[in-house]
Amino acid sequence: MHLEQQEDQAQFKLKNASASIKERRRRGLTWYPVTITHEDIGFGGKVVLELERPAHRQDLHLFQVGAAAALFSNAPGYSGTHSASDRPVVSGVVTRVRRNKLLLATTKEALPDWVLDGSNLNGSTLGIDLTFDEVSYREMNQALSAVMAAHGNRLAELRDVLLGAKAARFREPQADDLFYPSALNDSQLAAVRHVVTAQDVAIIHGPPGTGKTTTLVQAILETIRRERRVLVCAPSNTAVDLLTEKLAERGVNVIRLGNPSRVSDLLLQHTLDAGVMAHASYAKMHAMRQTAEQHRETASERVRHFGFEERQRRQWLREEARTLRQAADDLERFMTEDVLESVQVITCTLVGASHRHIRHLGFETVFIDEAAQALEPGCWIPIAKGQRLVLAGDHHQLPPTVKSEKAAREGLRETLFEKCIQRQPNTARMLKVQYRMHAHIMGFSSQKFYGGQLVAHPSVRHADLAAYDPRFSYPRFDDPRFTPDLPVEFIDTAGCGFQELAIPESRSTANPEEAHLLLERLAHLLAQLSEPGEPTAPDQRPLTIGVIAPYRAQINYLKDAIEDSEVLNDLLLQRRLSVGTVDSFQGQERDIIAITLTRSNPQGEIGFLSDIRRMNVGMTRARRKLLLVGDSSTLCRHPFFGELLAYVKGVGGYRTTHEMGKQT
C-alpha cells in the first residue's frame, strides 16, 4: 500500500506542485480563472459554491464528481508570497460538473475575506485545483496495520476465513429463512439464502446483466429483518448512491454518509445532514450558531474609542460565542447519534466507513458491493467494524485501478474478493440468468469466463435490432453462412493496411481508418431503421448506442469524426450516443455497442487489450447488437482473440472489409 501511495503522490506532485497555473490548466488539474456565480448553504450549514470558467476555455480537464479540490487566489499577497503548498485555500469536494461550471461543497460555514476580495475584482483572481487525497491512504494503512496485528478477536477470525486459513461456516437453511416476497429467479434466491445462512462470509457473484444489485438489495432486506442495523459499502460513490436509492425505494430507513455524487432529491433526503436538519432540536442548534456568529462579528467591529469597558465587553462577547459554539457542537453530536440510532442501514464508501460519526459503531453484518473492483486495504476498513461479511461483485470484470506497477506485481491488484472465491469456493453463489443481452452476445462471455453457465432470459434471448424495429433488415450476402440475424458482428481489417498510429506525446494509439470504417458501418445500421433510433411502439424507449475504444487518441478521433456525420452527431447531442473507454461504460448498457480494437502492427503487439477482463466488460454492455472492428492478424496472436473470432464465425457474424465493398 505504501508503494501505491508513493507512486500516486509522486505522479500528482509531478503534475501539479511545481507547475505554473498555465501548465496545471493544460494538464487538466486546474481551472483558472473562475468566478463565483452562485453561493448557497448546503446541508450541515457548509457553503456550496457554483464556479464558472470563461466560456471560451475548452481545455480538457480531470475534474469529476467526488474529487477533492481547493479554491485558491492568485492575487498579490496570496500567490506571490505563498507557495502552492502553503497558500490559503478553501477545501471541498466536487459534487457536479457541467461543461464550464462545477459545484464545490466546501468545508466552511463562512468564506474568508480573500475569496470575497478575489471574486469582486473585475478580472477574477480565483482558481480551483484538484488536490491529493491523503485521508484515504492513511485510513487504509491503519486498517492494514489493525488486521495484521489482530489476534484472538473477531477481526482475526474473519481474516483467517477470508484468506483461506479457516473454513467458512454456514448454518442449515430453514423453511422460513426468506420472509419478503420477491420475483427473484432460482439462482438469485439461492444467493439470498446463502447470505442469510452464512456465519462468517458469503459472496454474491454477479456476471453482467444478472441482477446483482437487485439480489443484494433483497439480501439486505432479509438481513435487517433479523438485525438492528447493517453497514453497506462500495468503493465508488456512484455504487453507494445506487444502493441508497434502491433501498430507499423499498422503504428502508437508510442514511447515506459522505457526499452523494448524484444530487437527486431522493438521495439528499437520505443524507446524514438531512436527517440532522429534520431533527426536532435542529432549530435550537441553528439559533445558537447564529447568535455565536453575531457575537463574534460584534467583537471584531472597529470602534473609534477603544477603552477598558470596550475591551471587557469584547472579551465577554468572545467567551459567549465560544460557549455557544461548544453547546451547538454538543447538541449536533447528540442529534447525529440520535439519527444514526434509529436507522436500519448506513451506506458509505469504503473509506467513508471511518467517518467520525460511526467510528464507535459496530455492526453484525457488513455488505461490500463492487468488491472485485476494491483494493484489499480499503475493504478492511468496514470489515473491522463487523461480525459477518457479504461481498458482491464479479472478478471477471474490471479490476481495481493500481498506479504503481511494482505494487501491482506484488499483489495489490489481487482483490480480497478473488482471494476468498479462489480459496473458499463454497462461500460463493453465482447468478446464472442474465436479463440484458441477446443470447449470441452473451454466448462467448459465458463460455470464456463463466463456465458456460449463463442463460439468457426469454425476454432478451432473441432481442436483436429486428425485434426492436420489425422494419429493420440486415443486409444479405452471397455467403450462405450469413443470416438476416447478426446480433454479433466482427469486421476484419486484416490486409487492408489500416495501420495504427502512435501518439508519442500522450503515449496513446489511434487508427483513423478503422475508426472511420466503424462509424460508417454504424451509420449504415441506423439508416436501415425507419427513423434512426426512434421507437416503433409507444412503450419502447429510444435506441441507445455506445462507441468504445481502448485508447484516448482513438476516442478523440472518433468524437471529431462523429461531428461530420449528421445522424451520429444528432444522436450525440441528444445523449443517445456516447463515446468512451471501457472503464467509462462499467455498470452501464446500450442497445448497440461498437468497439474499435485499434491495434494493427506487424509485431502483433496489443498492449492492454491483453487485459481480457476489460474486453469482457466492453462486449457485455450490448443489449441488441455488438459490432467489433479489428485486425485479426494482429489480435489473434493472443489466444483470447483467436477464440473470440472462432466464436463469431460460429454464429455467422464474421465479415471482411472485402465483403463490405472496401478496397484493400
Steps between C-alpha positions, in 0.01 A plus 500: 500500500792734573630441146165597353475811717853606408435449130165680510645791695807517279285512187283771652795710609667455163189629331408775742730622774770689310300574187370845409128568486520490122666158508261359760210628293643330190528173692136523609578547871393865532225735390620861495355754513164410650220720625248423771165503320293378793549447871274282711489335839498123471416231752682546828524876448802466266545742210440361151649700211413490133819585310522587132800526270493720186284356225783520248717268712438148373813337648461131580496444875498227766237647732228251586232445759645392833846646434675696776570858392605836643410858411802735495583862422769618261480859624818675622555415863339158458699366205819701500598429860353153531612176337235264364536290815444772761277759335151539657234280340138401549482122474199300392357228278374536143131401492411591141682576175323651198709629210652820639330489839549291811364487854743494793360389837744667739593418858434861607193658657621845388740610227826677591553859387752409229232302314261794505779740398605277211147458369425875513787599268427585137724213398454216749815377673337179620580153373432139600751214525457127532668391825667181616288275725720414801208387717420186300856370519526577871181308576601204281843478662344509847253227402781280366699546820195408708421183304862381501523554876160342575519202736234315693213721383231496231713697253770233523239226438358681194851556366579130525174402331537752217858394431418128511667403829164403657190353339197726466201385701133487396198397702237266362235686294149518642166508321423847640842653422356733234221732603463776241310409181703551184512413132857370514603203288633176649869593495424841653291342776779248563744789542271676749456179702877458491542848654243431770662173606864621491668531840827651377497605135279463193568606142245599236673449165312707243603472132382779265125553485411240762337738751774521761372827648142370518622185676721693739214733598280197569776347715527825697121504555511146637795589723347811660196292590731315739750769594469848643728679257737410214784676318496505118811617312650519151827640364328763280257777589282408201449144626420624852247747358330228295466267799370787715232581243396136456472447876305824547259394226432182700408707807823439694606764754842567347760771562766585240828621653729723295437706188254339260628521143155493344319798647137385489227596743460136603869473583522833681214420733690189611827674584610536862480878468136475392425274799659750737313793341171315545573439871282678756804669656644637177337845529645544849850405381474730199393792721800438729738511204342819364528674837861384536583643157331830586704524821820425307424765238412761766823426687696557180340833402723804480422782745646850533547492880640175633517515883491258792122450490504430128781249549304326778186493286687347206655236722156413635358475147783269390449278805124487435562415133740221602252361756212509252706330229601226742137450608389491135771240419389286795138524388597408143684191626192399698272547196738305276514206741121514537453484121749213459343314791170463314621405150495149356777545242801731482656533153842646418818444303768268639703791636174661616466212748761683707273808520525665840126457563513119474853426624357369828224288341509126444285295262400137491517495118705708257412496127755602235378546143740522201744307720687367195592861413611592851858512627540250784629759753184705444276200571652444843374841620131391514579132567661597831162637612304179437441148625399360160578598141315489167692576179336564163669544163661324206874437479472446123417868448711813561772463765590781741717782370861464620743777400820335624606214273728367775209498748286323239767233444531449875130422532305823550292437187378168642186583694362352819203385291729293275699356790187385679321359195814303403587371847144454629289418189213383721447860614378610154171469318495606135196663340429313177212670318585820315239757396704730275638333188398303196613138546772534233649807668504314831631173358873564474522669839310212659735242348823685569440644846205323664534134410213515251252535787328825396151481356327779308156577641221448243434877497845566350599168343406609147485877556699630204453816293232331292303439820537871580375609158332236279576721198871456563665263254855374509691497170527160335818369344585232249673298771228265638649522850353848538143514628273802543562481876848633590493613862879446513715626215879514457640696205855384430736763361795261453687577180336839451797706610311668786814548706492642852662838569699556819450840668831545691389809696221309674638145467171417332397330175252579226381331180306761300407269210361238737306767689353626173399146399326439834302826480407432137364158594315648797339767282402227252330302776304803616401590145313169478268608779190683383592794726852457644473422866130584532277242673230329294274425796360743758655309794842467335790723600727667244796302369830564681850455363844475659826533307801358684871532429794384715708814445435869565648602162253274318212638707598856406507405132158334527348806667633728225376266228152470654458877464525451122210251501161669524321190631765402756561857616127551560493187717808626685332833574190315620724296734385177338848435364806507725869443435754386758733237639381171644539642849251778429234242405542279810158431651320636192334352194402609148286350223797515263863479607763567232864429592805602299788280616750747343822294511647401163874437467737237358635413847160384630521735798161567658596684820234497769249333267659193656304584818216273397280610791469841332385331181245303699358825639500674162322222313238437769376861499302418182132407509404448135809543284874458556719637221876437512756633254863387512800345331497124557863460386608718795238404757503123458859469618321504837297180558200692640438676169554178307223341705278808458539491122419128491185567702387787274552281193295230670200732537537633145617848593849510345553739208794644314534846355490338154140393565417859586624615162825645637818507298809339650 
